[in-house]
Amino acid sequence: MTSTKKLKQATRADVARMAGVSESTVSYALTGVRPISEETRERIESAMNALGYVPNAMAQALASKKSGLLALLFPVGERGFGETDFEYVEAATAAAAEDGYQLLLWPNAVEDTASLQKIVAQGLVEGVLLMEVRSQDPRVKVLQESGTPFCLIGRTDNSENLTYVDADFSQWGPMAINHLVDLGHTNIGVISMRGELVEAGYGPVIRTEAPLIELAQRMGVTVTIKHPKATIRAGRLAFEELLEEQPGITAIIGFNEPAFIGALEVAGARGMKIPEDLSVLSFGLSEEAATMTVPAQTTINVDGPELGRMAVQYLIARLNGDKKSVLQKLTQPQFFDRGSTGPAPQFSG
Amino acid sequence: MTSTKKLKQATRADVARMAGVSESTVSYALTGVRPISEETRERIESAMNALGYVPNAMAQALASKKSGLLALLFPVGERGFGETDFEYVEAATAAAAEDGYQLLLWPNAVEDTASLQKIVAQGLVEGVLLMEVRSQDPRVKVLQESGTPFCLIGRTDNSENLTYVDADFSQWGPMAINHLVDLGHTNIGVISMRGELVEAGYGPVIRTEAPLIELAQRMGVTVTIKHPKATIRAGRLAFEELLEEQPGITAIIGFNEPAFIGALEVAGARGMKIPEDLSVLSFGLSEEAATMTVPAQTTINVDGPELGRMAVQYLIARLNGDKKSVLQKLTQPQFFDRGSTGPAPQFSG
DNA sequence: CTGTTAGCGCTTTCAC
DNA sequence: GTGAAAGCGCTAACAG
């Protein structure tokens, strides 16, 4: 048998009876909200142990209007930077557990606001975490109107008054440029995300590219950006174009995983050695992926676990009644030097 | 403001009052458990719409003893085959949602049976899904004793009477051997998992290696298995040893991601071309990782989504009172030919 | 310091 | 077909 009969759990009434006190006294002994004599407390505790008493979560939730549950809303079919996603989830779950909360997974299409509305109206969860936030995210309004506390992992365009955590993409470009310029590179290519995302105003691309371009200009560095589709093939073409337009390129930055693989294939096919002939650096590439290439890739990444953790903490702060403080955080990028960048090659011709 | 004041949800009493019926009639209208006159039903429905009524999940759960929640117990700090994990979770979540259940994430150490016990005693969840199951898994006993229905993703040694889904590892080896033998290979190396796992009787390794060896022998194929630690360095050494012992090796199978990267590095350094000089095949490598290498890797994988989905379905079957049928499933391996295997090279010397 | 007493919002038996 | 009423197990005033 997979499961034996479900044995009946002891209730507070049982404990009260056995300890010879009232039910409420048992409650207060548990919460410590009011003083209990040492002797009573002991009687209650031994009764609880004897009965193997564990408070019923649902009754507690119903009576107190606190379920101890947080929802993690993750859109189905929309993946951010690959597999890093699970890191967020793991870290968020752990952070929640630390404060006595549990995480509920809610897969949901971004547009499906009807379900969202229903789901929060059920009163099951106390607060909501939003992943894969769009610059115009319809879910935000629904949550605001329902009065459910929430925290974004990411940002909308208009997020001044929202609670959120996000990667500070504005630092990624400058970090990369500085690193490469320090190595002597002055002509850099970028295999960025597909054009539609840029046109759609997708936050991460926009916030990354602008400061990158700006710093490059200030430093007198040539930067050429391509926006191929997210396929290996498109990446190959993009890099070939890049080399055509800028034969002097000595470094490339990738922000589009499949396309960047294509670019690296072309580099390999042309006999360009990494990092001797070409320095290579990826944005937002998971450790697993970064170590699969030969050589492994130097990356600039979002700190997923930190993001997940902070989001939960902010949300819980709101639940605890913090209505006033501005709870917004941009996390520092992580730089992993795995040796795929090196000094700019000297030109022989 | 992140959140406006939480507006009071209409209750069933409100609906009943507005529709001019009793509370219980509203309930029955909702569940359809007993016949309701067309006219009454309409009055109730319009009242519900007018009030924007949504049943309170917690009250429902308390009264009916059905929370609609399933727990997904995933051990912290123990990762199976890399990032495939999230696939299981996503698929499981979706499958649960289809049947009106929600998935609760419970990070938990395998040994922490005390927390597990407490957690199921709370009565919050109706059933439990176990990931990363060990051959001797202490959590199984706890769940059995508590009478909580559960389903394993994986297997214990003694799982005849348990509900589980697992990858059919016994097919992986033969599938790989057949594929390689078809291509003419007769001397094959395996970079498998670290030795401790084998000694500890870790299911996936044991179940994979034995049939692989057996079939190889039957087919007269030389197979040499190494069990390096899960590091690139260990993998390099292991492959060098392999080449030393078996200079005629023409194909290698990887079941240890970091180590296999090391092996591939050595192959590259020695100028062995894939697949011309060396055929390469990986077990349990995620698509992302498999496409990062050049060339991309042919893999034999567990069908994560299928596993997650089936696990939920089996669990729900148990919840629905199916106590008798044997609910056990071994899923077929997935073969992805990405071109890293090819005809065995002809010896030139 | 402790007990009494209403509920929380819904399910479900019993009765008409 | 419909209603009344007794809980589910716990919380939180309100009373000492």
XYZ file of C-alpha atoms (C1' of nucleotides) in Angstrom:
730
model
C 0.000 0.000 0.000
C 1.196 3.417 -0.892
C -0.686 5.027 1.929
C -2.157 3.715 5.117
C -5.300 5.181 6.499
C -5.024 8.828 7.350
C -4.897 8.949 11.117
C -6.850 11.633 12.819
C -4.739 14.491 14.015
C -5.205 15.796 17.526
C -6.869 19.195 17.696
C -6.503 22.055 20.058
C -9.574 20.857 21.907
C -7.870 17.562 22.627
C -4.830 19.300 23.964
C -6.933 21.633 26.088
C -8.894 18.767 27.554
C -5.827 16.744 28.327
C -4.041 19.682 29.904
C -7.131 20.736 31.776
C -7.187 24.265 30.379
C -9.307 26.166 27.904
C -8.714 26.108 24.198
C -7.698 29.696 24.061
C -5.067 29.125 26.663
C -3.529 26.559 24.404
C -3.531 29.083 21.597
C -1.874 31.679 23.734
C 0.685 29.198 24.927
C 1.549 28.611 21.291
C 1.743 32.202 20.196
C 3.085 33.635 23.410
C 0.829 36.616 22.925
C -0.130 36.632 26.532
C 1.616 35.502 29.655
C 1.125 31.929 30.754
C 2.224 30.477 34.059
C 5.176 28.201 33.871
C 3.169 25.349 35.258
C 0.288 25.648 32.797
C 2.685 25.930 29.913
C 4.349 22.727 30.913
C 1.096 20.847 31.199
C 0.114 22.088 27.787
C 3.417 21.190 26.251
C 3.420 17.693 27.561
C -0.119 17.242 26.356
C 0.928 18.414 22.908
C 3.815 16.015 22.839
C 1.734 13.156 24.088
C -0.831 13.751 21.397
C 1.658 14.643 18.697
C -0.256 17.827 18.171
C 0.422 20.012 15.155
C -1.788 23.046 14.498
C -4.020 22.737 11.486
C -2.787 25.149 8.900
C -6.110 25.692 7.209
C -8.091 26.457 10.312
C -5.364 28.801 11.377
C -5.448 30.477 8.024
C -9.192 30.845 7.985
C -9.441 32.285 11.439
C -6.449 34.575 11.238
C -6.666 35.518 7.578
C -3.038 34.584 7.233
C -2.291 31.580 5.131
C 1.454 31.830 5.189
C 1.405 31.293 1.451
C 3.034 33.385 -1.247
C 2.375 32.871 -4.910
C 5.137 32.856 -7.457
C 3.587 33.830 -10.747
C 5.712 32.605 -13.586
C 4.483 32.981 -17.128
C 4.376 29.771 -19.058
C 6.331 29.610 -22.239
C 8.375 32.685 -21.530
C 11.884 32.106 -20.518
C 14.241 34.799 -19.540
C 17.908 34.066 -19.641
C 17.708 30.356 -19.940
C 17.918 28.122 -16.997
C 18.850 30.696 -14.444
C 15.178 30.815 -13.663
C 15.250 27.901 -11.332
C 17.869 29.616 -9.238
C 15.460 32.423 -8.526
C 12.804 29.955 -7.560
C 15.045 27.962 -5.283
C 16.377 31.001 -3.524
C 12.940 32.518 -3.184
C 11.565 29.317 -1.739
C 14.339 29.125 0.790
C 13.987 32.771 1.780
C 10.260 32.341 2.211
C 10.724 29.262 4.349
C 13.016 31.230 6.629
C 10.170 33.538 7.482
C 7.641 30.769 7.800
C 6.094 31.228 4.391
C 5.561 28.693 1.660
C 5.768 29.340 -2.037
C 2.948 28.397 -4.345
C 3.709 28.013 -8.028
C 1.273 29.648 -10.377
C 1.923 29.186 -14.042
C 0.029 31.800 -15.898
C 0.009 33.584 -19.184
C 0.807 37.261 -18.782
C -2.392 38.208 -20.566
C -4.605 35.923 -18.566
C -5.636 38.562 -16.089
C -9.007 36.952 -15.534
C -7.447 33.902 -13.954
C -5.133 36.062 -11.963
C -8.013 38.058 -10.634
C -9.885 34.964 -9.615
C -6.878 33.410 -8.111
C -6.082 36.281 -5.800
C -9.751 36.691 -4.900
C -9.683 33.174 -3.511
C -7.772 34.526 -0.604
C -5.370 31.633 -0.630
C -2.178 33.618 -0.789
C -1.104 36.650 1.136
C 1.160 38.090 -1.484
C 2.441 37.588 -4.989
C 5.813 37.494 -6.694
C 5.872 38.310 -10.398
C 8.511 36.913 -12.702
C 9.335 37.826 -16.281
C 7.830 41.247 -15.935
C 7.042 43.135 -19.123
C 7.511 46.851 -19.550
C 3.746 47.110 -19.818
C 2.507 44.356 -17.611
C -1.240 43.898 -17.304
C -0.847 41.846 -14.161
C 0.312 44.822 -12.175
C -2.980 46.618 -12.480
C -4.974 43.571 -11.490
C -2.920 43.102 -8.383
C -3.122 46.741 -7.440
C -6.864 46.792 -7.778
C -7.293 43.647 -5.791
C -5.184 45.093 -3.034
C -2.831 42.129 -2.959
C 0.702 42.994 -1.909
C 3.206 42.044 -4.566
C 6.793 42.382 -5.630
C 8.175 42.334 -9.143
C 11.250 40.459 -10.225
C 12.024 42.813 -13.047
C 10.445 46.174 -13.758
C 7.702 47.823 -15.709
C 8.222 51.138 -17.445
C 6.345 52.906 -14.741
C 7.667 51.416 -11.597
C 8.373 54.418 -9.394
C 5.713 53.394 -6.937
C 6.140 49.674 -7.175
C 8.022 47.192 -5.078
C 10.616 45.434 -7.171
C 14.005 43.858 -7.520
C 15.799 43.795 -10.813
C 19.224 43.293 -12.273
C 21.025 46.551 -12.847
C 21.444 46.103 -16.552
C 22.810 49.593 -16.891
C 26.048 48.348 -15.404
C 26.508 45.405 -17.697
C 27.638 47.317 -20.754
C 30.076 49.617 -18.970
C 31.485 46.682 -17.031
C 32.102 44.813 -20.254
C 33.512 47.806 -22.106
C 35.839 48.710 -19.285
C 37.090 45.181 -19.064
C 37.742 44.956 -22.785
C 39.255 48.407 -23.094
C 41.596 47.569 -20.252
C 42.759 44.674 -22.384
C 43.376 47.029 -25.252
C 40.329 46.380 -27.395
C 39.005 49.279 -29.422
C 36.736 47.570 -31.907
C 34.011 45.497 -30.369
C 31.036 43.625 -31.773
C 27.833 42.803 -29.966
C 25.496 39.938 -30.821
C 22.470 41.230 -28.989
C 18.868 40.134 -28.699
C 16.552 40.004 -31.636
C 15.289 43.247 -33.071
C 11.671 42.822 -32.102
C 12.597 42.872 -28.447
C 14.378 46.150 -28.910
C 11.437 47.619 -30.759
C 9.041 46.274 -28.161
C 11.052 48.127 -25.575
C 12.085 45.008 -23.696
C 13.754 46.382 -20.594
C 16.877 44.269 -20.316
C 18.048 44.995 -23.880
C 17.282 48.671 -23.754
C 18.817 49.202 -20.363
C 21.884 47.246 -21.339
C 22.622 48.685 -24.728
C 22.229 52.395 -24.120
C 24.903 52.768 -21.422
C 27.157 50.401 -23.321
C 27.010 52.558 -26.422
C 27.365 55.703 -24.456
C 30.493 54.626 -22.620
C 32.012 53.211 -25.776
C 31.593 56.559 -27.477
C 33.093 58.413 -24.564
C 36.074 56.104 -24.651
C 36.439 56.294 -28.396
C 35.721 52.638 -28.905
C 33.978 51.347 -31.996
C 30.970 49.255 -31.139
C 28.809 47.476 -33.684
C 25.602 45.893 -32.522
C 23.671 43.159 -34.318
C 20.182 41.977 -33.458
C 19.836 38.527 -34.977
C 17.043 36.144 -34.244
C 17.622 33.647 -31.492
C 18.947 30.892 -33.727
C 22.388 29.537 -34.399
C 21.996 30.234 -38.081
C 21.049 33.853 -37.571
C 24.027 34.222 -35.287
C 26.384 32.882 -37.891
C 25.155 35.358 -40.457
C 25.262 38.194 -37.990
C 28.862 37.537 -37.092
C 29.862 37.212 -40.708
C 28.275 40.558 -41.420
C 30.035 41.977 -38.430
C 33.414 40.816 -39.691
C 32.625 42.193 -43.099
C 31.691 45.604 -41.790
C 34.372 45.723 -39.151
C 37.341 43.578 -40.137
C 39.269 45.007 -37.216
C 37.030 43.544 -34.553
C 38.965 41.931 -31.712
C 36.223 41.224 -29.215
C 32.583 40.217 -29.193
C 29.924 40.371 -26.564
C 26.999 37.955 -26.637
C 23.508 38.600 -25.328
C 21.626 36.005 -27.330
C 22.604 32.505 -26.543
C 21.771 30.523 -29.683
C 22.956 33.274 -31.956
C 26.189 33.591 -30.054
C 26.848 29.894 -30.485
C 26.565 30.503 -34.198
C 29.004 33.368 -33.971
C 31.489 31.219 -32.100
C 31.180 28.514 -34.707
C 32.095 30.994 -37.413
C 35.036 32.177 -35.372
C 36.183 28.597 -34.986
C 35.713 27.856 -38.653
C 37.805 30.864 -39.582
C 40.545 29.690 -37.317
C 40.199 32.562 -34.886
C 41.623 31.461 -31.563
C 39.932 32.477 -28.334
C 41.169 34.555 -26.634
C 44.325 35.102 -28.676
C 42.610 36.379 -31.820
C 39.203 37.115 -30.439
C 38.033 37.968 -26.950
C 34.627 36.628 -26.065
C 32.264 37.657 -23.296
C 28.655 36.682 -22.674
C 25.866 38.462 -20.898
C 23.448 36.437 -18.835
C 24.812 33.020 -19.635
C 24.309 30.325 -17.027
C 27.316 28.737 -15.464
C 26.429 25.397 -16.955
C 26.289 26.801 -20.441
C 29.362 28.953 -19.962
C 31.508 26.010 -18.998
C 30.385 23.833 -21.867
C 32.230 25.826 -24.490
C 35.950 25.422 -25.073
C 37.364 27.571 -23.706
C 34.790 28.298 -21.034
C 33.253 31.730 -21.335
C 33.752 34.814 -19.301
C 30.332 36.138 -18.356
C 28.492 39.024 -16.791
C 25.393 37.765 -15.084
C 22.469 38.590 -12.936
C 22.698 37.218 -9.435
C 19.609 35.042 -9.586
C 19.580 33.756 -6.043
C 20.035 37.249 -4.674
C 17.150 38.486 -6.753
C 14.867 35.712 -5.604
C 15.803 36.207 -2.000
C 15.370 39.978 -2.022
C 12.020 39.760 -3.747
C 10.662 37.551 -1.010
C 12.059 39.751 1.700
C 10.510 42.846 0.207
C 7.189 41.161 -0.185
C 7.210 39.954 3.385
C 8.102 43.453 4.541
C 4.958 44.681 2.822
C 2.921 41.921 4.395
C 4.224 42.949 7.761
C 2.678 46.305 7.236
C 5.555 48.286 5.829
C 3.604 50.634 3.585
C 5.937 53.533 3.509
C 9.505 52.644 2.654
C 10.608 52.444 -0.933
C 11.425 48.821 -1.524
C 13.333 48.741 -4.780
C 16.629 47.147 -5.528
C 18.904 46.830 -8.482
C 21.411 44.060 -8.000
C 25.030 44.280 -9.006
C 26.129 42.222 -11.983
C 28.376 39.259 -11.375
C 31.560 39.007 -13.359
C 33.022 35.553 -13.932
C 36.367 35.566 -15.616
C 36.764 32.199 -17.259
C 39.577 33.198 -19.535
C 37.783 33.784 -22.818
C 38.967 37.362 -22.948
C 42.557 38.430 -23.368
C 44.781 41.240 -24.603
C 43.846 42.687 -27.965
C 45.976 41.156 -30.713
C 48.556 43.368 -32.428
C 47.814 43.888 -36.043
C 50.235 42.270 -38.352
C 49.102 44.050 -41.471
C 1.179 52.777 -3.662
C 2.045 49.183 -4.218
C -1.184 47.991 -2.722
C -4.440 49.685 -2.065
C -6.589 48.618 0.832
C -7.708 45.044 0.562
C -11.351 45.210 -0.379
C -13.683 42.839 1.332
C -14.676 39.929 -0.804
C -18.332 38.976 -1.004
C -19.134 35.808 0.897
C -21.610 33.120 0.211
C -23.969 34.713 2.711
C -23.996 37.890 0.635
C -24.864 35.955 -2.464
C -27.604 34.023 -0.691
C -29.137 37.183 0.675
C -29.068 38.929 -2.652
C -30.541 35.957 -4.468
C -33.095 35.407 -1.770
C -32.113 31.806 -1.125
C -30.375 29.950 1.656
C -26.647 29.648 1.922
C -26.667 25.965 1.259
C -28.580 26.451 -1.958
C -25.777 28.632 -3.193
C -23.325 25.889 -2.383
C -25.328 23.322 -4.239
C -25.696 25.614 -7.190
C -21.933 25.827 -7.285
C -21.211 22.140 -6.957
C -24.232 20.839 -8.830
C -24.521 18.075 -6.279
C -28.242 18.432 -6.111
C -30.864 19.639 -8.550
C -31.621 23.338 -8.588
C -34.459 24.931 -10.497
C -33.440 26.850 -13.528
C -34.890 30.015 -12.105
C -33.104 29.800 -8.783
C -29.832 29.026 -10.477
C -30.144 32.126 -12.577
C -30.890 34.347 -9.621
C -27.866 32.947 -7.848
C -25.615 33.373 -10.813
C -26.540 36.959 -11.395
C -26.035 37.673 -7.734
C -22.591 36.141 -7.908
C -21.690 38.200 -10.921
C -23.051 41.347 -9.399
C -21.012 40.815 -6.277
C -17.968 39.459 -8.037
C -18.152 36.482 -5.800
C -15.275 34.020 -5.635
C -15.369 31.180 -3.098
C -12.873 31.476 -0.319
C -10.305 28.759 -0.776
C -9.401 28.426 2.866
C -12.911 28.095 4.180
C -13.613 25.595 1.484
C -10.517 23.671 2.409
C -11.286 23.659 6.095
C -14.842 22.518 5.695
C -14.241 19.951 3.012
C -10.801 18.767 4.104
C -9.611 19.309 0.579
C -7.125 22.075 0.068
C -6.425 21.467 -3.583
C -2.745 21.750 -2.775
C 0.017 19.321 -3.621
C 3.504 19.618 -2.225
C 6.567 19.202 -4.364
C 9.354 18.162 -2.066
C 12.671 18.954 -3.601
C 15.835 18.428 -1.632
C 17.978 21.482 -1.324
C 21.519 21.254 -2.517
C 20.967 18.066 -4.448
C 20.749 18.443 -8.133
C 20.054 15.618 -10.419
C 20.937 16.059 -14.027
C 21.507 19.733 -14.003
C 18.907 22.109 -15.081
C 16.433 19.605 -16.357
C 14.879 19.870 -12.940
C 12.882 22.913 -13.738
C 11.261 21.115 -16.618
C 9.796 18.602 -14.211
C 8.509 21.365 -12.033
C 6.948 23.303 -14.848
C 5.244 20.273 -16.298
C 4.058 19.112 -12.911
C 2.642 22.523 -12.135
C 0.771 22.632 -15.388
C -0.572 19.114 -14.977
C -1.743 19.920 -11.468
C -3.465 23.073 -12.627
C -5.382 21.077 -15.198
C -7.007 19.114 -12.424
C -7.597 22.126 -10.253
C -4.633 21.584 -7.971
C -1.843 23.955 -7.054
C 1.742 23.021 -6.415
C 3.493 24.062 -3.255
C 7.280 24.108 -3.235
C 8.895 22.540 -0.219
C 12.638 22.680 -0.069
C 13.798 20.082 2.360
C 16.843 18.088 3.224
C 16.301 14.391 2.629
C 17.278 13.635 6.198
C 15.058 16.245 7.741
C 12.207 13.884 8.423
C 11.104 15.822 11.455
C 10.160 18.838 9.366
C 8.508 16.616 6.853
C 6.438 15.000 9.524
C 5.341 18.327 10.887
C 4.647 19.691 7.496
C 2.290 16.917 6.456
C 0.617 16.921 9.853
C -0.397 20.506 9.216
C -2.957 19.214 6.835
C -2.173 21.880 4.286
C -1.523 19.601 1.369
C -3.454 16.633 0.157
C -0.557 14.801 -1.379
C 3.169 14.937 -1.899
C 5.536 14.597 -4.823
C 9.081 13.502 -4.026
C 12.018 14.489 -6.192
C 15.597 13.235 -6.135
C 14.626 10.013 -4.482
C 17.397 7.975 -2.891
C 17.573 4.221 -2.979
C 17.038 4.305 0.762
C 14.872 7.310 1.278
C 13.820 8.114 4.832
C 11.025 10.341 3.609
C 9.062 7.421 2.271
C 8.510 5.914 5.684
C 7.412 9.193 7.174
C 4.849 9.697 4.457
C 3.569 6.165 4.728
C 3.123 6.454 8.451
C 1.371 9.751 8.215
C -1.005 8.319 5.669
C -0.316 11.047 3.135
C -0.685 9.935 -0.472
C 2.513 10.458 -2.409
C 4.267 9.722 -5.636
C 7.975 9.390 -6.223
C 9.848 10.894 -9.117
C 12.548 8.280 -9.076
C 12.599 5.042 -7.108
C 13.796 3.514 -3.906
C 15.298 0.046 -3.797
C 12.107 -1.344 -2.432
C 9.457 0.233 -4.498
C 7.192 -2.666 -5.438
C 4.338 -1.232 -3.456
C 4.974 2.414 -4.102
C 3.542 4.855 -6.577
C 6.295 6.228 -8.778
C 7.486 7.448 -12.117
C 11.086 7.125 -13.151
C 13.285 7.223 -16.192
C 13.938 3.776 -17.567
C 17.678 3.929 -17.196
C 17.989 0.295 -18.172
C 17.341 1.349 -21.756
C 19.948 4.054 -21.914
C 23.000 1.839 -22.197
C 21.567 -0.526 -24.800
C 20.252 2.389 -26.795
C 23.681 3.987 -26.834
C 25.532 0.745 -27.560
C 23.202 -0.171 -30.387
C 23.568 3.254 -31.915
C 27.344 3.143 -31.749
C 27.647 -0.462 -32.896
C 25.463 0.371 -35.857
C 28.044 2.974 -36.728
C 30.760 0.376 -36.537
C 32.267 1.154 -33.146
C 33.684 -1.746 -31.186
C 35.780 -0.033 -28.575
C 33.881 2.386 -26.413
C 34.763 4.415 -23.348
C 32.393 5.676 -20.685
C 32.989 8.668 -18.456
C 30.441 7.794 -15.814
C 29.485 9.238 -12.461
C 31.851 9.350 -9.570
C 32.704 6.156 -7.802
C 31.025 6.980 -4.513
C 27.654 7.094 -6.222
C 28.197 3.647 -7.605
C 29.223 2.330 -4.225
C 26.307 4.069 -2.580
C 24.064 2.211 -4.974
C 22.728 5.360 -6.603
C 19.940 4.062 -8.799
C 20.533 5.912 -12.057
C 24.180 4.818 -12.359
C 23.576 1.229 -11.370
C 20.546 0.816 -13.557
C 22.330 2.415 -16.483
C 25.673 0.667 -16.339
C 24.658 -2.928 -15.810
C 22.570 -3.374 -18.977
C 25.103 -1.341 -20.929
C 27.906 -3.685 -19.932
C 25.783 -6.700 -20.492
C 24.754 -5.789 -23.998
C 28.288 -4.766 -24.901
C 29.561 -8.158 -23.880
C 26.877 -9.920 -25.837
C 27.810 -7.915 -28.882
C 31.504 -8.420 -28.391
C 32.168 -4.749 -27.863
C 34.936 -3.538 -25.588
C 33.647 -1.104 -23.010
C 35.806 0.671 -20.486
C 34.127 2.642 -17.738
C 35.714 5.379 -15.664
C 34.224 6.950 -12.557
C 35.956 10.281 -12.137
C 34.850 12.967 -9.758
C 32.513 15.599 -11.121
C 35.238 18.053 -12.120
C 36.758 19.033 -15.418
C 40.193 18.119 -14.184
C 39.155 14.640 -13.082
C 37.539 14.162 -16.448
C 40.718 15.104 -18.287
C 42.728 12.568 -16.349
C 40.073 9.923 -16.763
C 40.041 10.304 -20.516
C 43.797 10.272 -20.732
C 43.847 7.043 -18.775
C 41.192 5.689 -21.040
C 43.240 6.447 -24.133
C 46.270 4.910 -22.524
C 44.477 1.709 -21.642
C 42.482 1.508 -24.820
C 44.253 3.313 -27.645
C 41.730 1.927 -30.077
C 38.770 3.763 -28.560
C 36.570 5.381 -31.191
C 33.597 6.518 -29.130
C 32.899 7.854 -25.679
C 29.752 8.135 -23.664
C 29.422 10.809 -20.977
C 27.350 10.574 -17.808
C 29.142 13.174 -15.738
C 28.896 16.633 -17.134
C 31.951 18.450 -15.780
C 34.158 15.424 -16.229
C 32.966 14.968 -19.755
C 33.870 18.543 -20.571
C 37.366 17.694 -19.440
C 37.400 14.654 -21.646
C 36.299 16.691 -24.642
C 39.023 19.213 -23.953
C 41.624 16.484 -24.063
C 40.146 15.176 -27.293
C 40.335 18.667 -28.746
C 43.881 19.168 -27.562
C 44.957 15.918 -29.161
C 43.434 17.014 -32.413
C 40.752 14.363 -32.402
C 37.901 15.560 -34.595
C 34.311 14.922 -33.571
C 32.738 12.855 -35.007
C 35.367 11.897 -37.585
C 37.944 10.558 -35.140
C 35.797 10.239 -32.065
C 32.076 9.754 -31.626
C 30.596 11.454 -28.608
C 27.323 10.842 -26.852
C 26.037 12.202 -23.548
C 23.541 10.808 -21.089
C 21.199 13.193 -19.352
C 22.577 16.413 -20.768
C 20.175 19.323 -21.057
C 19.452 20.734 -24.450
C 21.027 24.025 -23.512
C 24.264 22.392 -22.498
C 24.235 19.990 -25.418
C 24.022 22.791 -27.950
C 26.803 24.854 -26.398
C 29.550 22.515 -27.475
C 30.957 22.519 -30.988
C 29.700 20.355 -32.483
C 26.486 20.064 -30.509
C 26.142 16.790 -28.693
C 23.996 13.816 -29.396
C 22.226 12.882 -26.180
C 20.054 10.304 -24.517
C 17.834 11.960 -21.982
C 15.046 11.560 -19.549
C 11.802 13.110 -20.661
C 11.468 15.539 -17.786
C 8.127 17.060 -18.651
C 6.592 13.657 -19.119
C 7.887 12.552 -15.763
C 6.523 15.602 -13.989
C 3.175 15.271 -15.658
C 2.771 11.565 -14.946
C 3.767 11.974 -11.327
C 1.014 14.482 -10.777
C -1.530 12.363 -12.550
C -0.685 9.313 -10.483
C -0.852 11.285 -7.293
C -4.217 12.731 -8.173
C -5.450 9.247 -9.013
C -4.555 8.219 -5.485
C -6.270 11.255 -4.068
C -9.363 10.347 -5.981
C -9.500 7.129 -4.099
C -7.682 4.780 -6.424
C -6.082 2.505 -3.859
C -5.777 -0.623 -5.879
C -4.150 -0.157 -9.258
C -0.403 -0.312 -9.585
C 0.667 3.175 -10.536
C 4.236 2.861 -11.682
C 5.803 4.088 -14.853
C 9.211 3.989 -16.457
C 9.515 6.542 -19.201
C 11.262 5.919 -22.482
C 14.572 7.671 -23.043
C 14.728 10.451 -25.581
C 17.381 10.260 -28.250
C 18.559 13.518 -29.799
C 20.909 13.080 -32.694
C 22.891 16.283 -32.967
C 25.605 14.861 -35.113
C 28.373 14.218 -32.605
C 28.440 10.542 -33.459
C 29.511 9.107 -36.786
C 30.957 6.041 -38.466
C 33.887 4.469 -36.692
C 37.155 5.601 -38.284
C 39.186 3.046 -40.236
C 42.511 2.383 -38.651
C 45.362 3.683 -40.635
C 48.005 1.801 -38.683
C -2.953 34.808 34.483
C -7.191 32.187 32.409
C -11.860 31.195 30.559
C -16.037 32.279 27.483
C -17.815 33.250 23.370
C -18.301 34.545 18.957
C -17.112 34.050 14.635
C -13.789 33.005 9.830
C -16.657 31.146 5.117
C -17.950 27.012 3.563
C -19.796 21.869 3.571
C -23.094 18.625 4.570
C -26.581 16.032 7.164
C -31.128 16.134 8.232
C -35.624 17.636 7.529
C -39.595 19.469 4.860
C -36.432 21.571 -4.948
C -34.960 24.198 -0.789
C -33.719 25.466 4.112
C -31.798 25.123 8.906
C -28.206 24.144 11.583
C -24.204 21.844 13.180
C -19.696 21.847 12.604
C -14.315 22.047 10.296
C -10.086 23.825 13.973
C -8.496 27.949 15.155
C -8.293 33.209 16.558
C -9.416 37.129 19.115
C -12.173 40.119 21.418
C -14.448 40.418 25.800
C -14.676 39.160 30.514
C -13.012 38.260 34.645
